[in-house]
CSV table of C-alpha atoms and ligand atoms in Angstrom, one decimal:
chain,number,residue,atom,x,y,z
A,1,MET,CA,6.9,23.8,-16.8
A,2,ALA,CA,6.0,22.5,-13.3
A,3,ASP,CA,7.9,19.5,-11.8
A,4,TRP,CA,4.9,17.3,-12.2
A,5,GLN,CA,4.5,18.2,-15.8
A,6,ALA,CA,8.1,17.3,-16.5
A,7,GLN,CA,7.6,14.0,-14.6
A,8,LEU,CA,4.6,13.1,-16.9
A,9,SER,CA,7.1,13.0,-19.8
A,10,ASP,CA,10.2,11.9,-17.9
A,11,LEU,CA,8.7,9.2,-15.7
A,12,ILE,CA,5.2,8.3,-16.6
A,13,GLU,CA,5.6,8.1,-20.4
A,14,PRO,CA,8.6,5.7,-20.2
A,15,ALA,CA,6.6,3.6,-17.6
A,16,LEU,CA,3.7,3.5,-20.0
A,17,ALA,CA,5.9,2.4,-22.8
A,18,ARG,CA,7.2,-0.5,-20.6
A,19,SER,CA,3.7,-1.4,-19.2
A,20,LYS,CA,2.1,-4.4,-20.7
A,21,ALA,CA,-1.2,-3.5,-19.0
A,22,THR,CA,-1.7,0.2,-19.3
A,23,ASP,CA,-1.7,2.1,-22.6
A,24,ALA,CA,-2.6,5.7,-21.6
A,25,VAL,CA,-2.6,8.0,-18.5
A,26,ARG,CA,-4.2,11.4,-18.6
A,27,ILE,CA,-3.4,13.7,-15.6
A,28,GLY,CA,-4.4,17.4,-15.8
A,29,ALA,CA,-6.9,20.0,-14.9
A,30,GLY,CA,-10.2,19.7,-16.7
A,31,THR,CA,-9.5,16.3,-18.3
A,32,LEU,CA,-12.8,14.7,-17.3
A,33,GLY,CA,-14.3,15.7,-20.7
A,34,GLN,CA,-11.6,13.6,-22.4
A,35,ALA,CA,-12.9,10.4,-20.9
A,36,GLY,CA,-14.9,9.4,-24.0
A,37,ALA,CA,-12.1,10.1,-26.4
A,38,LEU,CA,-9.7,8.2,-24.2
A,39,ALA,CA,-12.1,5.2,-24.0
A,40,ALA,CA,-12.5,5.2,-27.8
A,41,GLN,CA,-8.7,5.2,-28.1
A,42,VAL,CA,-8.2,2.1,-26.0
A,43,THR,CA,-11.3,-0.1,-26.9
A,44,SER,CA,-13.3,-1.0,-30.0
A,45,GLN,CA,-16.3,-1.7,-27.9
A,46,ARG,CA,-19.1,0.9,-28.2
A,47,LYS,CA,-21.1,0.1,-25.1
A,48,ALA,CA,-19.8,1.3,-21.7
A,49,LEU,CA,-20.8,0.4,-18.1
A,50,VAL,CA,-19.9,3.1,-15.7
A,51,MET,CA,-19.4,1.7,-12.2
A,52,ALA,CA,-19.2,3.8,-9.1
A,53,ASP,CA,-20.6,4.3,-5.6
A,54,SER,CA,-22.9,7.2,-5.0
A,55,ALA,CA,-20.2,9.4,-3.7
A,56,GLY,CA,-17.9,8.8,-6.6
A,57,PHE,CA,-20.7,9.2,-9.1
A,58,ALA,CA,-21.6,12.5,-7.6
A,59,ALA,CA,-18.0,13.7,-7.9
A,60,ALA,CA,-17.4,12.8,-11.6
A,61,GLY,CA,-20.0,10.3,-12.9
A,62,ARG,CA,-22.2,12.6,-14.9
A,63,PRO,CA,-19.4,14.3,-16.9
A,64,VAL,CA,-17.9,10.9,-17.6
A,65,VAL,CA,-21.3,9.5,-18.8
A,66,ASP,CA,-21.7,12.6,-21.0
A,67,ALA,CA,-18.2,12.4,-22.4
A,68,LEU,CA,-18.7,8.7,-23.2
A,69,SER,CA,-22.0,9.4,-24.9
A,70,ALA,CA,-20.5,12.2,-26.9
A,71,ALA,CA,-17.8,9.8,-28.1
A,72,GLY,CA,-20.4,7.4,-29.4
A,73,PHE,CA,-20.8,5.0,-26.5
A,74,ALA,CA,-24.1,3.6,-25.4
A,75,VAL,CA,-23.7,4.1,-21.7
A,76,GLN,CA,-25.2,2.3,-18.7
A,77,SER,CA,-24.3,2.9,-15.1
A,78,LEU,CA,-24.3,0.8,-12.0
A,79,VAL,CA,-24.0,2.8,-8.8
A,80,LEU,CA,-23.5,1.2,-5.4
A,81,ASN,CA,-24.7,2.8,-2.2
A,82,ALA,CA,-21.9,4.8,-0.5
A,83,GLU,CA,-23.6,4.5,2.9
A,84,PRO,CA,-22.3,2.3,4.3
A,85,LEU,CA,-19.1,2.4,2.2
A,86,PRO,CA,-18.6,-0.7,0.0
A,87,LYS,CA,-16.2,-3.2,1.5
A,88,ALA,CA,-13.0,-4.3,-0.2
A,89,SER,CA,-14.0,-7.9,-0.7
A,90,THR,CA,-14.5,-10.2,-3.7
A,91,GLN,CA,-18.1,-10.6,-2.5
A,92,GLU,CA,-18.8,-6.9,-2.9
A,93,ALA,CA,-17.6,-7.0,-6.5
A,94,GLU,CA,-20.4,-9.4,-7.4
A,95,PRO,CA,-22.9,-6.9,-8.9
A,96,PHE,CA,-20.2,-5.5,-11.2
A,97,ARG,CA,-19.0,-9.0,-12.2
A,98,ALA,CA,-22.6,-10.1,-12.9
A,99,ALA,CA,-23.4,-7.1,-15.0
A,100,LEU,CA,-20.2,-7.5,-17.1
A,101,ALA,CA,-20.7,-11.3,-17.4
A,102,ALA,CA,-24.3,-10.7,-18.7
A,103,ASP,CA,-23.1,-8.6,-21.6
A,104,PRO,CA,-19.7,-9.3,-23.2
A,105,ASP,CA,-19.9,-6.1,-25.3
A,106,LEU,CA,-19.7,-3.8,-22.2
A,107,PHE,CA,-16.5,-1.8,-21.7
A,108,PRO,CA,-16.0,-1.3,-17.9
A,109,VAL,CA,-15.4,2.2,-16.6
A,110,SER,CA,-14.6,2.7,-12.9
A,111,VAL,CA,-15.4,6.2,-11.4
A,112,GLY,CA,-14.0,6.3,-7.9
A,113,SER,CA,-11.0,5.7,-5.7
A,114,GLY,CA,-9.6,2.8,-3.7
A,115,VAL,CA,-12.3,0.3,-3.1
A,116,ILE,CA,-14.4,1.0,-6.2
A,117,ASN,CA,-11.3,0.8,-8.4
A,118,ASP,CA,-10.3,-2.5,-6.9
A,119,LEU,CA,-13.8,-3.9,-7.2
A,120,VAL,CA,-14.0,-2.9,-10.9
A,121,LYS,CA,-10.5,-4.1,-11.5
A,122,TYR,CA,-11.4,-7.5,-10.1
A,123,ALA,CA,-14.8,-7.7,-11.9
A,124,ALA,CA,-13.1,-6.8,-15.2
A,125,PHE,CA,-10.4,-9.3,-14.7
A,126,VAL,CA,-12.6,-12.3,-13.9
A,127,THR,CA,-14.8,-11.4,-16.9
A,128,ASP,CA,-11.7,-11.0,-19.1
A,129,ARG,CA,-12.3,-7.3,-19.9
A,130,ARG,CA,-10.0,-4.3,-19.9
A,131,TYR,CA,-11.2,-1.2,-18.1
A,132,LEU,CA,-10.8,2.6,-17.9
A,133,SER,CA,-10.2,4.0,-14.4
A,134,VAL,CA,-11.4,7.5,-13.7
A,135,ALA,CA,-9.8,8.6,-10.4
A,136,THR,CA,-11.8,10.7,-7.9
A,137,ALA,CA,-9.2,11.2,-5.2
A,138,ALA,CA,-5.4,10.9,-4.8
A,139,SER,CA,-6.1,8.5,-2.0
A,140,MET,CA,-4.0,5.4,-2.7
A,141,ASP,CA,-1.5,3.8,-5.0
A,142,GLY,CA,-3.6,1.0,-6.5
A,143,TYR,CA,-4.9,2.7,-9.7
A,144,THR,CA,-2.2,1.4,-11.9
A,145,SER,CA,-1.2,-1.7,-10.0
A,146,ALA,CA,-1.9,-5.2,-11.3
A,147,GLY,CA,-3.2,-6.5,-8.0
A,148,ALA,CA,-6.4,-5.9,-6.2
A,149,PRO,CA,-6.0,-6.0,-2.4
A,150,LEU,CA,-9.3,-7.5,-1.4
A,151,ALA,CA,-10.6,-9.8,1.3
A,152,ARG,CA,-11.5,-13.3,0.3
A,153,ASP,CA,-13.1,-15.3,3.1
A,154,GLY,CA,-12.0,-12.6,5.6
A,155,PHE,CA,-8.3,-12.7,4.8
A,156,LYS,CA,-6.8,-9.7,3.0
A,157,ILE,CA,-4.7,-10.8,0.1
A,158,THR,CA,-3.5,-9.1,-3.1
A,159,ILE,CA,-5.4,-10.9,-5.8
A,160,PRO,CA,-3.5,-11.0,-9.1
A,161,THR,CA,-5.6,-9.1,-11.6
A,162,ARG,CA,-4.7,-6.6,-14.4
A,163,ALA,CA,-4.2,-2.9,-14.2
A,164,PRO,CA,-6.6,-0.6,-16.2
A,165,ILE,CA,-5.9,-0.1,-19.9
A,166,ALA,CA,-6.2,3.6,-19.3
A,167,LEU,CA,-6.2,6.0,-16.3
A,168,LEU,CA,-7.7,9.4,-16.2
A,169,ALA,CA,-7.3,11.9,-13.3
A,170,ASP,CA,-8.8,15.4,-13.5
A,171,LEU,CA,-6.9,17.6,-11.0
A,172,ASP,CA,-10.1,19.7,-10.4
A,173,VAL,CA,-11.9,16.5,-9.3
A,174,LEU,CA,-9.0,15.4,-7.1
A,175,ALA,CA,-8.7,18.9,-5.5
A,176,ASP,CA,-12.5,18.8,-4.8
A,177,ALA,CA,-12.2,15.4,-3.1
A,178,PRO,CA,-12.6,15.4,0.7
A,179,ALA,CA,-9.3,16.7,2.0
A,180,GLU,CA,-8.8,13.7,4.2
A,181,MET,CA,-8.8,11.4,1.2
A,182,ASN,CA,-5.8,13.1,-0.4
A,183,GLY,CA,-4.2,12.9,3.0
A,184,TRP,CA,-4.7,9.1,2.9
A,185,GLY,CA,-2.9,9.0,-0.4
A,186,TYR,CA,-0.1,11.0,1.1
A,187,GLY,CA,0.0,8.5,4.0
A,188,ASP,CA,0.1,5.6,1.5
A,189,LEU,CA,3.0,7.2,-0.4
A,190,ALA,CA,4.8,8.1,2.8
A,191,GLY,CA,4.8,4.4,3.6
A,192,LYS,CA,7.2,3.9,0.7
A,193,ILE,CA,10.0,5.4,2.9
A,194,PRO,CA,10.0,2.6,5.5
A,195,ALA,CA,9.0,0.0,2.8
A,196,GLY,CA,12.2,1.0,1.0
A,197,GLY,CA,14.1,0.5,4.2
A,198,ASP,CA,12.6,-3.0,4.4
A,199,TRP,CA,13.6,-3.8,0.9
A,200,MET,CA,17.2,-2.5,1.6
A,201,LEU,CA,17.4,-4.9,4.5
A,202,ALA,CA,16.1,-7.8,2.5
A,203,ASP,CA,18.6,-7.0,-0.2
A,204,ALA,CA,21.6,-6.6,2.2
A,205,LEU,CA,20.8,-9.9,3.9
A,206,GLY,CA,20.5,-11.9,0.7
A,207,VAL,CA,16.7,-12.5,1.1
A,208,GLU,CA,15.4,-10.4,-1.8
A,209,PRO,CA,17.4,-8.3,-4.2
A,210,LEU,CA,16.6,-4.6,-5.1
A,211,ASP,CA,15.3,-4.2,-8.6
A,212,ASP,CA,16.8,-1.6,-10.9
A,213,VAL,CA,13.5,-0.7,-12.5
A,214,ALA,CA,11.0,-0.7,-9.7
A,215,TRP,CA,13.3,0.8,-7.1
A,216,PRO,CA,14.2,4.0,-8.8
A,217,LEU,CA,10.6,4.5,-10.2
A,218,VAL,CA,9.4,4.7,-6.6
A,219,GLN,CA,12.3,6.0,-4.7
A,220,ASP,CA,14.1,8.5,-6.9
A,221,HIS,CA,11.5,11.2,-6.6
A,222,LEU,CA,9.8,10.1,-3.4
A,223,ARG,CA,11.2,12.9,-1.2
A,224,GLY,CA,10.0,15.5,-3.7
A,225,TRP,CA,6.5,14.1,-3.8
A,226,LEU,CA,6.3,14.2,0.0
A,227,ASP,CA,8.0,17.6,0.5
A,228,ALA,CA,4.9,19.8,0.3
A,229,PRO,CA,2.4,18.2,2.7
A,230,SER,CA,0.5,21.4,3.5
A,231,GLY,CA,-0.3,21.8,-0.3
A,232,ILE,CA,-2.1,18.4,0.0
A,233,ALA,CA,-4.3,19.7,2.9
A,234,SER,CA,-5.0,23.0,1.0
A,235,ALA,CA,-5.8,21.2,-2.2
A,236,ASP,CA,-3.0,22.9,-4.2
A,237,ARG,CA,-3.3,21.4,-7.6
A,238,GLY,CA,0.5,21.2,-8.2
A,239,SER,CA,1.0,19.4,-4.9
A,240,ILE,CA,-1.8,17.0,-5.6
A,241,ALA,CA,-0.5,16.4,-9.1
A,242,GLY,CA,2.9,15.4,-7.7
A,243,LEU,CA,1.2,13.1,-5.2
A,244,PHE,CA,-0.9,11.5,-7.9
A,245,ILE,CA,2.1,11.0,-10.2
A,246,GLY,CA,3.9,9.4,-7.3
A,247,LEU,CA,1.0,7.1,-6.6
A,248,THR,CA,0.8,6.2,-10.3
A,249,ALA,CA,4.5,5.5,-10.5
A,250,VAL,CA,4.2,3.2,-7.5
A,251,GLY,CA,1.4,1.3,-9.3
A,252,PHE,CA,3.7,0.8,-12.3
A,253,ALA,CA,6.5,-0.3,-10.1
A,254,MET,CA,4.3,-3.1,-8.7
A,255,GLU,CA,3.4,-4.2,-12.2
A,256,PHE,CA,7.0,-4.3,-13.4
A,257,HIS,CA,8.2,-6.1,-10.2
A,258,GLY,CA,5.2,-8.5,-10.3
A,259,THR,CA,4.7,-8.1,-6.5
A,260,SER,CA,3.8,-5.3,-4.1
A,261,ARG,CA,7.3,-5.3,-2.7
A,262,PRO,CA,8.2,-1.9,-4.1
A,263,ALA,CA,5.2,-0.4,-2.3
A,264,SER,CA,4.6,-2.3,0.9
A,265,GLY,CA,6.6,-3.4,3.9
A,266,ALA,CA,6.0,-3.6,7.7
A,267,ASP,CA,4.0,-0.3,7.5
A,268,HIS,CA,1.4,-2.1,5.3
A,269,GLN,CA,1.5,-5.3,7.3
A,270,ILE,CA,0.5,-3.3,10.4
A,271,ALA,CA,-2.2,-1.5,8.3
A,272,HIS,CA,-3.5,-4.8,6.9
A,273,MET,CA,-4.1,-6.1,10.4
A,274,TRP,CA,-6.5,-3.2,11.2
A,275,GLU,CA,-8.1,-3.6,7.7
A,276,MET,CA,-8.7,-7.3,8.3
A,277,GLU,CA,-10.2,-6.6,11.7
A,278,GLY,CA,-12.5,-4.0,10.0
A,279,HIS,CA,-11.2,-1.6,12.6
A,280,SER,CA,-13.5,1.5,12.9
A,281,HIS,CA,-13.0,4.9,14.5
A,282,SER,CA,-15.8,7.4,15.2
A,283,GLY,CA,-18.3,5.1,13.5
A,284,ARG,CA,-16.3,4.7,10.2
A,285,LYS,CA,-14.0,2.1,8.9
A,286,VAL,CA,-10.4,3.3,9.0
A,287,SER,CA,-9.1,3.9,5.5
A,288,HIS,CA,-6.1,2.1,4.0
A,289,GLY,CA,-4.1,5.3,3.8
A,290,ALA,CA,-4.8,6.4,7.3
A,291,ALA,CA,-3.9,2.9,8.6
A,292,VAL,CA,-0.7,3.0,6.5
A,293,ALA,CA,0.2,6.5,7.8
A,294,VAL,CA,0.1,5.2,11.4
A,295,GLY,CA,2.0,2.0,10.4
A,296,CYS,CA,4.6,4.2,8.7
A,297,VAL,CA,5.4,6.2,11.8
A,298,ALA,CA,5.5,3.0,13.9
A,299,THR,CA,7.9,1.3,11.5
A,300,LEU,CA,10.1,4.4,11.3
A,301,ALA,CA,10.3,4.5,15.1
A,302,LEU,CA,11.5,0.9,15.1
A,303,TYR,CA,14.1,1.8,12.5
A,304,GLU,CA,15.2,4.8,14.6
A,305,TRP,CA,15.7,2.6,17.6
A,306,LEU,CA,17.4,-0.1,15.5
A,307,LEU,CA,19.9,2.4,14.0
A,308,LYS,CA,21.1,3.2,17.5
A,309,GLN,CA,22.1,-0.4,18.1
A,310,ASP,CA,25.5,-1.8,17.3
A,311,LEU,CA,24.5,-5.0,15.5
A,312,SER,CA,28.1,-5.6,14.5
A,313,ARG,CA,28.6,-6.8,18.1
A,314,LEU,CA,25.6,-9.2,18.1
A,315,ASP,CA,26.4,-12.6,19.6
A,316,VAL,CA,25.3,-14.7,16.6
A,317,ALA,CA,25.7,-18.1,18.2
A,318,ALA,CA,23.7,-17.2,21.3
A,319,THR,CA,21.0,-15.5,19.3
A,320,VAL,CA,20.6,-18.5,16.9
A,321,SER,CA,20.5,-21.1,19.7
A,322,GLY,CA,18.1,-19.0,21.8
A,323,ALA,CA,15.6,-18.5,18.9
A,324,PRO,CA,12.2,-20.2,18.9
A,325,ASP,CA,11.7,-23.0,16.4
A,326,LEU,CA,8.9,-23.0,13.9
A,327,GLU,CA,6.5,-24.8,16.2
A,328,ALA,CA,7.2,-22.3,19.0
A,329,ARG,CA,6.7,-19.4,16.5
A,330,LYS,CA,3.3,-20.9,15.5
A,331,ARG,CA,2.3,-20.9,19.1
A,332,GLN,CA,3.3,-17.2,19.3
A,333,LEU,CA,1.3,-16.5,16.2
A,334,ARG,CA,-1.8,-18.1,17.7
A,335,MET,CA,-1.4,-15.9,20.8
A,336,VAL,CA,-1.5,-12.7,18.8
A,337,ILE,CA,-3.9,-13.6,16.0
A,338,SER,CA,-7.1,-14.8,17.4
A,339,ASP,CA,-9.2,-15.1,14.1
A,340,PRO,CA,-8.7,-18.8,13.2
A,341,GLN,CA,-8.9,-18.2,9.5
A,342,VAL,CA,-6.4,-15.4,9.5
A,343,ALA,CA,-4.1,-17.4,11.8
A,344,GLY,CA,-4.3,-20.4,9.5
A,345,LYS,CA,-3.3,-18.4,6.4
A,346,ALA,CA,-0.6,-16.6,8.4
A,347,GLU,CA,0.9,-19.9,9.4
A,348,ALA,CA,1.6,-20.7,5.8
A,349,GLU,CA,3.3,-17.3,5.4
A,350,LEU,CA,5.3,-17.9,8.6
A,351,ALA,CA,6.4,-21.3,7.4
A,352,ALA,CA,7.6,-19.8,4.1
A,353,LYS,CA,9.9,-17.3,5.8
A,354,HIS,CA,11.0,-19.0,9.0
A,355,ALA,CA,14.8,-19.2,9.0
A,356,ALA,CA,16.0,-22.7,10.1
A,357,PRO,CA,19.2,-22.4,12.3
A,358,PRO,CA,21.8,-22.7,9.4
A,359,VAL,CA,20.0,-20.0,7.4
A,360,HIS,CA,19.5,-17.9,10.5
A,361,GLN,CA,23.1,-18.1,11.4
A,362,GLN,CA,24.3,-17.2,7.9
A,363,ARG,CA,22.0,-14.2,7.8
A,364,LEU,CA,23.1,-12.9,11.1
A,365,GLU,CA,26.8,-13.3,10.2
A,366,ARG,CA,26.1,-11.3,7.1
A,367,LEU,CA,24.3,-8.7,9.2
A,368,THR,CA,27.1,-8.3,11.7
A,369,GLU,CA,29.7,-7.9,8.9
A,370,THR,CA,27.8,-5.4,6.8
A,371,TRP,CA,26.0,-3.5,9.6
A,372,PRO,CA,28.1,-0.2,9.7
A,373,GLY,CA,27.6,0.4,5.9
A,374,LEU,CA,24.0,-0.8,6.0
A,375,ARG,CA,23.2,1.4,9.0
A,376,ASP,CA,24.6,4.4,7.1
A,377,ARG,CA,22.6,3.7,4.0
A,378,LEU,CA,19.4,3.2,6.0
A,379,ALA,CA,20.1,6.4,7.9
A,380,ARG,CA,20.3,8.4,4.7
A,381,HIS,CA,17.2,6.8,3.3
A,382,LEU,CA,14.9,6.9,6.2
A,383,VAL,CA,13.1,9.9,7.9
A,384,PRO,CA,12.9,10.2,11.7
A,385,ALA,CA,9.5,9.1,13.1
A,386,GLY,CA,8.8,12.6,14.7
A,387,GLU,CA,9.6,14.4,11.4
A,388,MET,CA,7.3,12.0,9.4
A,389,ALA,CA,4.6,12.5,12.0
A,390,GLN,CA,4.8,16.3,11.4
A,391,MET,CA,4.7,15.8,7.6
A,392,LEU,CA,1.6,13.6,7.9
A,393,ALA,CA,-0.1,16.0,10.2
A,394,ALA,CA,0.5,18.9,7.7
A,395,ALA,CA,-1.0,16.8,4.9
A,396,GLY,CA,-4.1,16.1,7.0
A,397,ALA,CA,-3.3,12.5,7.7
A,398,PRO,CA,-3.1,10.7,11.1
A,399,SER,CA,0.2,9.7,12.4
A,400,HIS,CA,-0.4,8.2,15.9
A,401,ALA,CA,-2.5,5.2,17.0
A,402,HIS,CA,-5.0,7.2,19.1
A,403,GLU,CA,-5.9,9.3,16.0
A,404,ILE,CA,-7.5,6.2,14.5
A,405,GLY,CA,-8.8,4.8,17.7
A,406,VAL,CA,-6.1,2.3,18.5
A,407,ALA,CA,-5.2,2.0,22.2
A,408,PRO,CA,-1.6,1.1,23.2
A,409,ASP,CA,-2.3,-2.5,24.0
A,410,HIS,CA,-4.0,-2.9,20.6
A,411,LEU,CA,-1.1,-1.3,18.8
A,412,MET,CA,1.3,-3.7,20.6
A,413,ARG,CA,-0.8,-6.7,19.7
A,414,THR,CA,-0.9,-5.5,16.1
A,415,MET,CA,2.9,-4.9,15.9
A,416,ASN,CA,3.4,-8.4,17.3
A,417,ALA,CA,1.0,-9.9,14.8
A,418,ALA,CA,2.0,-8.0,11.7
A,419,GLY,CA,5.2,-9.8,10.9
A,420,PHE,CA,3.3,-13.1,10.7
A,421,ILE,CA,0.9,-12.2,8.0
A,422,ARG,CA,3.2,-12.0,5.0
A,423,SER,CA,6.3,-14.0,4.0
A,424,ARG,CA,7.9,-10.7,2.9
A,425,TYR,CA,11.0,-9.8,4.9
A,426,THR,CA,10.8,-6.6,6.9
A,427,VAL,CA,12.3,-4.8,9.9
A,428,LEU,CA,9.9,-6.9,12.0
A,429,ASP,CA,11.8,-10.0,10.8
A,430,LEU,CA,15.1,-8.5,11.4
A,431,LEU,CA,14.1,-7.6,15.0
A,432,HIS,CA,12.8,-11.1,15.5
A,433,GLU,CA,16.0,-12.7,14.1
A,434,THR,CA,18.2,-10.6,16.2
A,435,GLY,CA,16.2,-11.3,19.3
A,436,LEU,CA,15.4,-7.6,19.8
A,437,THR,CA,11.7,-7.4,19.2
A,438,ARG,CA,10.7,-7.0,22.8
A,439,ALA,CA,13.3,-4.4,23.6
A,440,ALA,CA,12.5,-2.4,20.4
A,441,PHE,CA,8.7,-2.5,21.0
A,442,ALA,CA,9.1,-1.4,24.6
A,443,ALA,CA,11.3,1.4,23.6
A,444,VAL,CA,9.1,2.9,20.9
A,445,LEU,CA,5.7,2.4,22.5
A,446,PRO,CA,5.6,5.6,24.6
A,447,GLY,CA,6.5,7.8,21.6
A,448,LEU,CA,3.8,6.1,19.5
A,449,CYS,CA,1.1,6.5,22.1
A,450,PRO,CA,1.6,10.0,23.5
A,451,ILE,CA,-2.1,10.0,24.4
A,452,THR,CA,-3.2,6.8,26.1
A,453,THR,CA,-6.7,7.4,27.3
A,454,ARG,CA,-9.0,4.6,26.4
A,455,ALA,CA,-11.6,7.2,25.6
A,456,ALA,CA,-9.9,7.4,22.2
A,457,GLU,CA,-11.0,3.8,21.4
B,1,ZN,ZN1,-1.1,1.0,0.0
């Protein structure tokens, strides 16, 4: 039995048993024809609405419609144009929401990947419906997560929704997806390495404890899921199955933890900045996974620099007294986030995490005392930035800013802004609280931008 098949029973089955949202997961070659039987197993409704964009429908829509019909469903479909690609926003979900609201007997079926799944997840949630998700690419970790990361009024937030009642992934369909899409999923999963580091920091400093359910679900097999990147690029079914199981496990971890902490740290904050800007490269919006891949390498580079510092010798009193107060931080925020709406929401996140002097001092005292052990644990957990960049390249994902059309000054602005947009504690906060942000950014920038021509923009 392949590793991934063993993980279906050892990892996914127990997660399903624990999940309050998801009853069934099917992952395997040729499973598309089971979509009807699976739907019949999880709903008593006998009318189905298949929702997709035209690319997703072309990949798997027809067989899903046929399978649902064969299982006795009266099937309608609602297909959005894939050119231009649907946006990840609550507004874009409106046609799906309206169709579901118009007929309470419809069982929603999503056929697609990131954005379509999130739009259907949101539309199903606001019309109080459960849904079946049919995956068309191993491109992100949101299939089984309870949240939908969508823009509302231009600000990207994770809207609390409900994970699908069932998830189906046909490995033949995933292998036929554009290779870059599975590369994006690899990038999204790779981000769990620095995100894990961020959680370790938050735990060690008494900000947010590690969780003994979500942590192992994501981290215990992570290196294994990431260790065959060339198999992702060559559409090897075993490698893609491992990747998809990893992404599915991450979704469950978010459900069990009730937040995206198990899946998202500074790497995702950097990515979210570009997503909120609607950043495009070569005429296309940069995907979530591609943005996370670049954020992942940037965050790992910061860690690599950090681990070389002897923080046990930090002058705590001088660092605390020299730190900007909340008002000064808000001014810094306004300098790096120009969009007034994004800045306004970020101010609330900043206020929630800003450490007043007594807390700041206590945190740094804890850091200096625990640093040698913490540094060793982080060194064992993390991957050097250069090594991760090679893995991402082998998987067909970008790793450096120029590959997604981000110039060095744009990268710097993004890294300066990213720490403000979520109250979640990450390495960006540690660098700020130790007064090391400027030194760290200056040290890592050349390595993150080996090609600096503005022509890349
Ligand atoms: Zn993600």
